[in-house]
Coordinates of C-alpha atoms in Angstrom, one line a residue:
X666 CA 12.9 -29.3 -45.5
X667 CA 12.8 -32.1 -48.2
X668 CA 10.0 -32.7 -49.8
X669 CA 8.3 -35.3 -51.6
X670 CA 4.8 -35.4 -54.1
X671 CA 3.0 -37.8 -55.7
X672 CA 1.2 -36.0 -58.1
X673 CA 2.9 -34.0 -61.4
X674 CA 0.0 -32.8 -63.9
X675 CA -2.9 -32.0 -61.6
X676 CA -4.4 -28.9 -60.2
X677 CA -2.8 -28.7 -56.5
X678 CA 0.7 -30.3 -57.4
X679 CA 1.0 -28.6 -60.2
X680 CA 0.2 -25.1 -57.6
X681 CA 2.8 -27.1 -54.3
X682 CA 5.4 -27.8 -57.7
X683 CA 5.1 -23.2 -58.2
X684 CA 5.5 -23.4 -54.4
X685 CA 8.3 -24.9 -53.4
X686 CA 11.4 -27.0 -54.8
X687 CA 9.9 -30.1 -53.8
X688 CA 10.2 -33.4 -56.0
X689 CA 6.5 -34.2 -57.7
X690 CA 6.1 -37.5 -59.0
X691 CA 3.8 -38.1 -61.5
X692 CA 2.5 -41.6 -62.4
X693 CA 5.6 -42.9 -65.0
X694 CA 7.9 -42.6 -61.9
X695 CA 4.5 -43.5 -59.0
X696 CA 1.5 -45.7 -59.8
X697 CA -0.6 -44.9 -57.8
X698 CA -2.5 -48.0 -58.6
X699 CA 0.2 -50.3 -57.0
X700 CA 0.2 -49.0 -52.8
X701 CA 3.9 -51.1 -52.0
X702 CA 6.2 -49.7 -54.8
X703 CA 4.2 -46.2 -53.3
X704 CA 5.9 -46.9 -50.0
X705 CA 9.2 -48.1 -51.6
X706 CA 9.7 -44.4 -53.2
X707 CA 9.1 -43.1 -50.1
X708 CA 11.2 -44.9 -48.3
X709 CA 14.3 -45.2 -51.0
X710 CA 13.1 -41.2 -51.0
X711 CA 13.1 -40.3 -47.2
X712 CA 12.1 -36.9 -47.5
X713 CA 11.2 -35.5 -44.4
X714 CA 7.5 -34.9 -45.4
X715 CA 5.4 -36.5 -47.5
X716 CA 2.1 -34.5 -49.5
X717 CA -0.8 -37.0 -51.3
X718 CA -2.1 -35.0 -54.1
X719 CA -2.7 -38.1 -55.8
X720 CA -6.1 -39.6 -56.9
X721 CA -9.1 -42.0 -58.8
X722 CA -10.7 -38.2 -59.4
X723 CA -13.6 -39.2 -62.4
X724 CA -16.4 -39.1 -60.1
X725 CA -19.0 -40.5 -62.7
X726 CA -15.8 -42.8 -64.2
X727 CA -15.7 -44.8 -60.2
X728 CA -19.3 -45.8 -60.0
X729 CA -17.8 -48.4 -62.8
X730 CA -14.4 -48.2 -62.2
X731 CA -15.0 -48.9 -57.7
X732 CA -12.1 -51.8 -56.8
X733 CA -9.1 -48.9 -59.3
X734 CA -10.8 -46.1 -57.7
X735 CA -10.4 -47.6 -54.1
X736 CA -6.5 -49.0 -55.0
X737 CA -5.5 -45.5 -55.8
X738 CA -8.2 -43.8 -53.6
X739 CA -7.4 -45.7 -50.6
X740 CA -5.0 -48.5 -50.1
X741 CA -2.2 -46.2 -52.0
X742 CA -2.3 -43.4 -48.9
X743 CA -2.7 -46.0 -46.5
X744 CA 0.2 -48.0 -47.6
X745 CA 1.9 -44.0 -48.7
X746 CA 1.3 -42.6 -44.3
X747 CA 2.5 -46.8 -43.2
X748 CA 6.0 -45.3 -44.9
X749 CA 5.6 -42.3 -43.5
X750 CA 4.8 -43.6 -40.3
X751 CA 8.2 -46.0 -40.7
X752 CA 10.3 -43.4 -40.9
X753 CA 8.0 -40.9 -38.9
X754 CA 8.2 -38.4 -41.1
X755 CA 4.4 -35.8 -41.6
X756 CA 2.2 -37.4 -44.2
X757 CA -0.4 -34.5 -46.1
X758 CA -3.6 -35.8 -47.6
X759 CA -6.0 -34.6 -49.8
X760 CA -9.7 -35.9 -49.6
X761 CA -13.0 -34.1 -50.1
X762 CA -16.4 -32.6 -49.0
X763 CA -18.1 -36.5 -51.2
X764 CA -17.4 -38.7 -47.7
X765 CA -20.5 -37.1 -46.6
X766 CA -24.5 -37.0 -47.6
X767 CA -24.6 -33.1 -48.5
X768 CA -27.7 -33.2 -46.0
X769 CA -29.1 -30.1 -44.4
X770 CA -28.3 -27.1 -44.6
X771 CA -25.7 -27.2 -41.7
X772 CA -21.6 -26.6 -42.4
X773 CA -20.0 -30.6 -41.6
X774 CA -17.1 -30.3 -39.1
X775 CA -14.2 -32.5 -39.5
X776 CA -15.7 -34.6 -36.9
X777 CA -19.7 -34.9 -38.6
X778 CA -20.8 -38.5 -39.1
X779 CA -19.3 -39.6 -42.9
X780 CA -21.8 -41.5 -45.1
X781 CA -20.3 -40.8 -49.0
X782 CA -23.2 -41.3 -52.1
X783 CA -21.6 -42.8 -54.4
X784 CA -18.4 -44.9 -55.6
X785 CA -15.7 -42.0 -56.0
X786 CA -16.7 -40.9 -52.1
X787 CA -16.1 -44.3 -50.4
X788 CA -12.9 -44.4 -51.9
X789 CA -11.7 -41.6 -50.3
X790 CA -13.2 -42.5 -47.6
X791 CA -11.6 -45.3 -47.3
X792 CA -8.2 -43.6 -47.9
X793 CA -8.4 -40.8 -44.9
X794 CA -9.8 -44.8 -42.8
X795 CA -6.0 -46.2 -43.3
X796 CA -4.2 -43.3 -43.0
X797 CA -5.6 -42.9 -39.2
X798 CA -4.5 -46.2 -38.5
X799 CA -1.4 -45.9 -39.8
X800 CA -0.4 -44.7 -36.7
X801 CA 1.2 -41.5 -38.8
X802 CA 1.6 -37.9 -37.8
X803 CA -1.2 -36.8 -40.7
X804 CA -3.3 -34.1 -41.7
X805 CA -6.3 -35.3 -43.8
X806 CA -7.2 -32.2 -45.9
X807 CA -10.5 -32.2 -47.3
X808 CA -11.3 -29.8 -49.4
X809 CA -14.3 -29.5 -51.9
X810 CA -14.5 -27.7 -55.7
X811 CA -11.3 -27.8 -56.5
X812 CA -10.1 -25.0 -59.2
X813 CA -7.3 -23.6 -61.0
X814 CA -5.4 -22.2 -64.6
X815 CA -5.2 -25.6 -65.3
X816 CA -6.5 -29.2 -65.4
X817 CA -10.2 -29.7 -65.3
X818 CA -12.3 -27.6 -63.3
X819 CA -15.0 -25.5 -63.5
X820 CA -13.8 -22.3 -64.2
X821 CA -12.0 -23.4 -67.4
X822 CA -15.3 -26.1 -68.6
X823 CA -17.6 -22.5 -68.4
X824 CA -15.4 -20.5 -70.1
X825 CA -14.6 -23.1 -72.9
X826 CA -18.4 -24.0 -73.5
X827 CA -19.3 -20.5 -72.9
X828 CA -17.8 -20.2 -77.1
X829 CA -20.6 -21.3 -78.6
X830 CA -23.1 -20.2 -77.0
X831 CA -24.8 -17.3 -74.9
X832 CA -26.5 -19.1 -72.8
X833 CA -26.4 -21.6 -69.7
X834 CA -28.2 -23.8 -67.8
X835 CA -26.2 -24.5 -64.4
X836 CA -27.3 -26.2 -61.4
X837 CA -28.6 -23.6 -57.8
X838 CA -29.3 -26.1 -55.4
X839 CA -25.6 -27.1 -54.7
X840 CA -24.3 -25.3 -52.2
X841 CA -20.4 -25.0 -51.2
X842 CA -16.9 -23.2 -51.5
X843 CA -15.3 -23.3 -55.0
X844 CA -11.1 -22.8 -53.9
X845 CA -8.4 -22.3 -55.2
X846 CA -5.7 -25.3 -56.0
X847 CA -3.5 -22.8 -55.3
X848 CA -4.9 -21.9 -51.8
X849 CA -4.8 -25.8 -51.2
X850 CA -1.7 -25.8 -51.7
X851 CA -0.3 -23.2 -49.1
X852 CA -2.5 -24.9 -46.9
X853 CA -0.5 -28.6 -47.7
X854 CA 2.9 -26.4 -47.0
X855 CA 2.1 -24.7 -44.3
X856 CA 0.9 -28.6 -43.2
X857 CA 4.2 -30.4 -43.3
X858 CA 6.0 -28.3 -42.0
X859 CA 3.5 -27.3 -39.3
X860 CA 3.9 -31.2 -38.7
X861 CA 7.4 -31.4 -38.3
X862 CA 7.7 -29.7 -35.2
X863 CA 3.9 -30.3 -33.3
X864 CA 2.8 -34.0 -34.3
X865 CA -0.3 -33.8 -32.1
X866 CA -1.6 -32.5 -34.3
X867 CA -2.3 -35.1 -36.4
X868 CA -6.1 -35.2 -37.1
X869 CA -8.4 -34.4 -39.5
X870 CA -9.2 -30.6 -40.7
X871 CA -11.4 -28.9 -43.6
X872 CA -10.5 -26.1 -46.2
X873 CA -12.9 -24.7 -48.1
X874 CA -13.2 -21.4 -49.9
X875 CA -16.0 -18.2 -48.6
X876 CA -18.4 -17.0 -49.0
X877 CA -19.4 -20.7 -49.6
X878 CA -22.3 -20.3 -53.1
X879 CA -24.6 -22.8 -55.5
X880 CA -22.6 -23.7 -58.9
X881 CA -24.8 -20.5 -60.7
X882 CA -23.2 -18.5 -58.6
X883 CA -20.4 -19.2 -58.6
X884 CA -20.6 -19.4 -62.3
X885 CA -22.1 -15.9 -62.1
X886 CA -19.2 -14.7 -60.5
X887 CA -16.9 -15.8 -63.5
X888 CA -19.0 -14.4 -66.4
X889 CA -18.9 -11.1 -64.4
X890 CA -15.2 -11.0 -63.7
X891 CA -14.6 -11.6 -67.1
X892 CA -17.0 -9.3 -68.7
X893 CA -18.4 -11.7 -70.9
X894 CA -22.6 -11.2 -71.3
X895 CA -24.1 -14.9 -70.4
X896 CA -27.7 -15.2 -69.8
X897 CA -27.6 -18.0 -67.5
X898 CA -30.3 -20.2 -66.4
X899 CA -31.1 -22.3 -63.0
X900 CA -31.9 -25.4 -62.4
X901 CA -31.5 -28.2 -59.7
X902 CA -30.0 -31.4 -59.9
X903 CA -32.8 -33.0 -61.3
X904 CA -32.5 -31.1 -64.9
X905 CA -28.6 -32.1 -64.1
X906 CA -28.8 -35.9 -63.9
X907 CA -24.9 -38.0 -63.3
X908 CA -24.3 -41.3 -63.1
X909 CA -22.7 -40.6 -59.6
X910 CA -24.2 -38.3 -56.8
X911 CA -23.3 -34.7 -55.8
X912 CA -24.2 -33.9 -52.2
X913 CA -26.0 -31.2 -52.3
X914 CA -24.3 -29.2 -49.6
X915 CA -20.8 -29.1 -49.0
X916 CA -20.4 -25.9 -46.3
X917 CA -17.1 -27.6 -44.4
X918 CA -16.5 -26.1 -41.3
X919 CA -13.0 -24.5 -41.5
X920 CA -12.5 -23.6 -38.5
X921 CA -10.2 -25.9 -36.3
X922 CA -8.2 -25.4 -39.2
X923 CA -7.4 -22.2 -38.8
X924 CA -7.3 -22.9 -34.7
X925 CA -4.6 -25.5 -35.0
X926 CA -2.4 -23.8 -38.0
X927 CA -3.1 -19.9 -38.1
X928 CA -4.7 -21.2 -41.5
X929 CA -8.5 -18.7 -42.0
X930 CA -10.5 -19.9 -45.3
X931 CA -9.4 -18.1 -49.0
X932 CA -12.1 -15.9 -50.7
X933 CA -12.6 -17.6 -53.4
X934 CA -13.1 -14.5 -55.4
X935 CA -10.0 -12.8 -55.6
X936 CA -8.3 -16.4 -55.9
X937 CA -11.1 -16.3 -59.6
X938 CA -9.4 -13.0 -60.6
X939 CA -5.7 -14.4 -60.3
X940 CA -7.3 -17.3 -62.0
X941 CA -9.1 -15.9 -64.9
X942 CA -5.5 -13.5 -65.0
X943 CA -3.7 -15.8 -65.6
X944 CA -5.9 -17.9 -68.4
X945 CA -6.2 -14.3 -70.5
X946 CA -2.0 -14.9 -70.7
X947 CA -2.2 -18.0 -71.5
X948 CA -3.9 -17.2 -74.2

């Protein structure tokens, strides 16, 4: 399979380059703010499948740059998907739990009502809508709380801020499933491969780590695994205001990903151990 990946230095794209011989495009090779240019890359390259692992991910800044976020997260994936439809090849697009409003305590199913709380979520939802309307063989893969040994993520932030403190305050009323970038990359590769053989499996799917926990519990496990004493105070979201609202409930029902593609929910505690080991080897 000749695989083309949009994204080169992000968490998932880095893992995709490690796990496959995919051609990964950086922003110097594919301008995400130019939908038609990205579509032209697909038409020129003529791969056997495309994975879009690139996105505008600055959740708070998106509140002031919604037009740009909507182009990158919305119109560009839509143009990519149309190009894939023309070539008759599968398109895998990574989306997010932020398309939901985070209400309640039950896991969101892929067909649950969407209602994003902010600009970032709206921009990602636009991308989903345009991918579905493209007529392409596609999989929209929503995920949550991505972490890895590279890029910006919660695990690396916790370790960094703990270097100068022995106490931290971490939100305890947002619940979700931490998901390693490697697990997401593996899922994307499987989706691209299987969709090529079974295009009728096109649709929207969820992939998040298990078990669901709070950010506070996630932080507690991080320091437990590295063996670092740390006092972590649980606080409500109201004590940690941000420009963009975060969903309180990011639980996601991943059962259809398993039933349709045989991909089970990854255990984030073991994935965390792998990431921490890699970080330790780099220090």
